[in-house]
């Protein structure tokens, strides 16, 4: 029996948008609550700050690094199956982690398996929006990103509540059931009709006379298709942006992991400390869509990379305020200002990449970008934990470290983009002058010599120069 395909931009598209919003809240919002379990896990396993920090770093790194594998699964099985597979994996990882006896087992279950499952669900739910929406795609992405802010708001509150009643093992067991909702969201993603018609086949294709490619050659083509190393070599803008973001990520996720332990270390109540992360999430509910709409305006098309550098600079300077005082009122103000820069970074991160890389190579450029980004995510929290161990749990140094990476990355990207723009400007001018000369010569060859023709030639030359 043939499958019934849904129509793009139809009524069911908004149901799919709601499913994507919930999936993003369940997956992307979850890593921000791991800081609430930091002290509990540290006492349970008698581990150092550096050893405990590997759990959130592996979880978040897998959430980004599994992108190329996710795209292969989507191409083979579709978005619906991939989202449901991700929900099952995330649930399996959290359930098995509640029985862990060592930190190494926790790294494998709650870190690797859960992170990979969340990656499958999150990235597939984003991909399906591109099939269901064409005219309202920007609006759909902006609305779906609200799910991340809702997740950042609700996950810490739920974690604090369950941790008091059930302990961390019981909480992780409940989280395993919560992640099964990704399977429900995946079941909603019905196949959608596309504009491309299926190819008609009259029979089996004739055997090819050319020899089949070797396994090594096939792997090489697959790597080139999903990881754009050639763009990294030849595109200077992509190279600058990738290196700058890798350096920035060494400091960006640290407040999400260490803000709650930092506040509790300075005597802030556990509930109020967990509320700080929720304040960041609640603020992003309104700030993230606004930042996305502003970043999508054509007026800022040529300046988005500088706005991204400015947002990273503001984020780094904000962390200095947090390091200066641990008073609860100061921390609330810090969270509000931090939310502004965080929403700017979130809205511009992939938009700038689209401006730098041709859209026909964006998928492979994004695959390499997320893998390199995940390396920094993997290193950052353990590096900060090592710094805590060597400074007798002085959390201020963690925020100084975060500020250093963010500010230096912002200055590097801003300065490099300025230098590249100045370097490209003479080439663009020469190309424009060549186009003007070529257009003028063509007009001279076809002109009839009349006065009216000369006026038209002058007008057309002025039009080309103004463009």
PDB file of N, CA, C and O in Angstrom, residues 368-395:
ATOM      1  N   UNK A 368      32.494  19.323   9.195  1.00  0.00           N
ATOM      2  CA  UNK A 368      33.843  19.535   9.709  1.00  0.00           C
ATOM      3  C   UNK A 368      33.844  20.562  10.830  1.00  0.00           C
ATOM      4  O   UNK A 368      34.550  20.422  11.835  1.00  0.00           O
ATOM      5  N   UNK A 369      33.028  21.601  10.679  1.00  0.00           N
ATOM      6  CA  UNK A 369      32.951  22.662  11.675  1.00  0.00           C
ATOM      7  C   UNK A 369      32.498  22.116  13.035  1.00  0.00           C
ATOM      8  O   UNK A 369      33.076  22.434  14.082  1.00  0.00           O
ATOM      9  N   UNK A 370      31.468  21.280  13.042  1.00  0.00           N
ATOM     10  CA  UNK A 370      30.960  20.753  14.307  1.00  0.00           C
ATOM     11  C   UNK A 370      31.925  19.759  14.950  1.00  0.00           C
ATOM     12  O   UNK A 370      32.025  19.700  16.179  1.00  0.00           O
ATOM     13  N   UNK A 371      32.651  18.995  14.133  1.00  0.00           N
ATOM     14  CA  UNK A 371      33.611  18.047  14.703  1.00  0.00           C
ATOM     15  C   UNK A 371      34.771  18.794  15.371  1.00  0.00           C
ATOM     16  O   UNK A 371      35.185  18.477  16.497  1.00  0.00           O
ATOM     17  N   UNK A 372      35.308  19.823  14.686  1.00  0.00           N
ATOM     18  CA  UNK A 372      36.381  20.605  15.290  1.00  0.00           C
ATOM     19  C   UNK A 372      35.885  21.361  16.519  1.00  0.00           C
ATOM     20  O   UNK A 372      36.619  21.505  17.509  1.00  0.00           O
ATOM     21  N   UNK A 373      34.639  21.818  16.471  1.00  0.00           N
ATOM     22  CA  UNK A 373      34.050  22.496  17.621  1.00  0.00           C
ATOM     23  C   UNK A 373      33.926  21.539  18.810  1.00  0.00           C
ATOM     24  O   UNK A 373      34.160  21.915  19.968  1.00  0.00           O
ATOM     25  N   UNK A 374      33.576  20.283  18.533  1.00  0.00           N
ATOM     26  CA  UNK A 374      33.398  19.311  19.613  1.00  0.00           C
ATOM     27  C   UNK A 374      34.722  18.975  20.302  1.00  0.00           C
ATOM     28  O   UNK A 374      34.737  18.617  21.485  1.00  0.00           O
ATOM     29  N   UNK A 375      35.833  19.096  19.574  1.00  0.00           N
ATOM     30  CA  UNK A 375      37.140  18.870  20.203  1.00  0.00           C
ATOM     31  C   UNK A 375      37.379  19.899  21.300  1.00  0.00           C
ATOM     32  O   UNK A 375      37.830  19.571  22.414  1.00  0.00           O
ATOM     33  N   UNK A 376      37.055  21.161  21.015  1.00  0.00           N
ATOM     34  CA  UNK A 376      37.207  22.206  22.031  1.00  0.00           C
ATOM     35  C   UNK A 376      36.247  21.990  23.193  1.00  0.00           C
ATOM     36  O   UNK A 376      36.607  22.210  24.351  1.00  0.00           O
ATOM     37  N   UNK A 377      35.011  21.563  22.883  1.00  0.00           N
ATOM     38  CA  UNK A 377      34.040  21.291  23.947  1.00  0.00           C
ATOM     39  C   UNK A 377      34.528  20.163  24.843  1.00  0.00           C
ATOM     40  O   UNK A 377      34.341  20.192  26.067  1.00  0.00           O
ATOM     41  N   UNK A 378      35.169  19.167  24.252  1.00  0.00           N
ATOM     42  CA  UNK A 378      35.677  18.033  25.022  1.00  0.00           C
ATOM     43  C   UNK A 378      36.812  18.441  25.952  1.00  0.00           C
ATOM     44  O   UNK A 378      36.927  17.944  27.071  1.00  0.00           O
ATOM     45  N   UNK A 379      37.628  19.375  25.521  1.00  0.00           N
ATOM     46  CA  UNK A 379      38.816  19.763  26.296  1.00  0.00           C
ATOM     47  C   UNK A 379      38.473  20.784  27.372  1.00  0.00           C
ATOM     48  O   UNK A 379      39.047  20.770  28.468  1.00  0.00           O
ATOM     49  N   UNK A 380      37.527  21.666  27.102  1.00  0.00           N
ATOM     50  CA  UNK A 380      37.318  22.847  27.938  1.00  0.00           C
ATOM     51  C   UNK A 380      36.986  22.555  29.402  1.00  0.00           C
ATOM     52  O   UNK A 380      37.711  23.025  30.300  1.00  0.00           O
ATOM     53  N   UNK A 381      35.912  21.811  29.741  1.00  0.00           N
ATOM     54  CA  UNK A 381      35.621  21.593  31.167  1.00  0.00           C
ATOM     55  C   UNK A 381      36.718  20.862  31.943  1.00  0.00           C
ATOM     56  O   UNK A 381      37.038  21.266  33.075  1.00  0.00           O
ATOM     57  N   UNK A 382      37.328  19.782  31.401  1.00  0.00           N
ATOM     58  CA  UNK A 382      38.424  19.166  32.166  1.00  0.00           C
ATOM     59  C   UNK A 382      39.605  20.103  32.382  1.00  0.00           C
ATOM     60  O   UNK A 382      40.272  20.048  33.428  1.00  0.00           O
ATOM     61  N   UNK A 383      39.874  20.974  31.399  1.00  0.00           N
ATOM     62  CA  UNK A 383      40.955  21.944  31.578  1.00  0.00           C
ATOM     63  C   UNK A 383      40.638  22.907  32.717  1.00  0.00           C
ATOM     64  O   UNK A 383      41.509  23.235  33.536  1.00  0.00           O
ATOM     65  N   UNK A 384      39.370  23.351  32.773  1.00  0.00           N
ATOM     66  CA  UNK A 384      38.962  24.217  33.877  1.00  0.00           C
ATOM     67  C   UNK A 384      38.975  23.460  35.201  1.00  0.00           C
ATOM     68  O   UNK A 384      39.335  24.023  36.248  1.00  0.00           O
ATOM     69  N   UNK A 385      38.580  22.178  35.179  1.00  0.00           N
ATOM     70  CA  UNK A 385      38.639  21.373  36.401  1.00  0.00           C
ATOM     71  C   UNK A 385      40.057  21.201  36.906  1.00  0.00           C
ATOM     72  O   UNK A 385      40.306  21.231  38.120  1.00  0.00           O
ATOM     73  N   UNK A 386      41.008  21.024  35.983  1.00  0.00           N
ATOM     74  CA  UNK A 386      42.420  20.937  36.372  1.00  0.00           C
ATOM     75  C   UNK A 386      42.890  22.242  37.002  1.00  0.00           C
ATOM     76  O   UNK A 386      43.654  22.244  37.979  1.00  0.00           O
ATOM     77  N   UNK A 387      42.418  23.361  36.453  1.00  0.00           N
ATOM     78  CA  UNK A 387      42.752  24.664  37.026  1.00  0.00           C
ATOM     79  C   UNK A 387      42.195  24.794  38.439  1.00  0.00           C
ATOM     80  O   UNK A 387      42.864  25.339  39.338  1.00  0.00           O
ATOM     81  N   UNK A 388      40.986  24.282  38.677  1.00  0.00           N
ATOM     82  CA  UNK A 388      40.410  24.314  40.024  1.00  0.00           C
ATOM     83  C   UNK A 388      41.221  23.464  40.995  1.00  0.00           C
ATOM     84  O   UNK A 388      41.443  23.866  42.154  1.00  0.00           O
ATOM     85  N   UNK A 389      41.659  22.304  40.540  1.00  0.00           N
ATOM     86  CA  UNK A 389      42.431  21.417  41.414  1.00  0.00           C
ATOM     87  C   UNK A 389      43.758  22.036  41.819  1.00  0.00           C
ATOM     88  O   UNK A 389      44.245  21.818  42.945  1.00  0.00           O
ATOM     89  N   UNK A 390      44.350  22.801  40.934  1.00  0.00           N
ATOM     90  CA  UNK A 390      45.661  23.407  41.224  1.00  0.00           C
ATOM     91  C   UNK A 390      45.550  24.731  41.971  1.00  0.00           C
ATOM     92  O   UNK A 390      46.559  25.241  42.449  1.00  0.00           O
ATOM     93  N   UNK A 391      44.348  25.299  42.077  1.00  0.00           N
ATOM     94  CA  UNK A 391      44.170  26.588  42.762  1.00  0.00           C
ATOM     95  C   UNK A 391      43.277  26.465  43.993  1.00  0.00           C
ATOM     96  O   UNK A 391      42.715  27.464  44.453  1.00  0.00           O
ATOM     97  N   UNK A 392      43.125  25.238  44.531  1.00  0.00           N
ATOM     98  CA  UNK A 392      42.326  25.009  45.746  1.00  0.00           C
ATOM     99  C   UNK A 392      40.887  25.498  45.580  1.00  0.00           C
ATOM    100  O   UNK A 392      40.359  26.259  46.421  1.00  0.00           O
ATOM    101  N   UNK A 393      40.261  25.081  44.503  1.00  0.00           N
ATOM    102  CA  UNK A 393      38.849  25.380  44.235  1.00  0.00           C
ATOM    103  C   UNK A 393      38.535  26.876  44.203  1.00  0.00           C
ATOM    104  O   UNK A 393      37.470  27.308  44.669  1.00  0.00           O
ATOM    105  N   UNK A 394      39.416  27.647  43.625  1.00  0.00           N
ATOM    106  CA  UNK A 394      39.148  29.077  43.429  1.00  0.00           C
ATOM    107  C   UNK A 394      38.430  29.236  42.086  1.00  0.00           C
ATOM    108  O   UNK A 394      39.044  29.290  41.026  1.00  0.00           O
ATOM    109  N   UNK A 395      37.086  29.314  42.133  1.00  0.00           N
ATOM    110  CA  UNK A 395      36.285  29.337  40.912  1.00  0.00           C
ATOM    111  C   UNK A 395      36.467  30.617  40.104  1.00  0.00           C
ATOM    112  O   UNK A 395      36.110  30.660  38.931  1.00  0.00           O
TER     113      UNK A 395
END
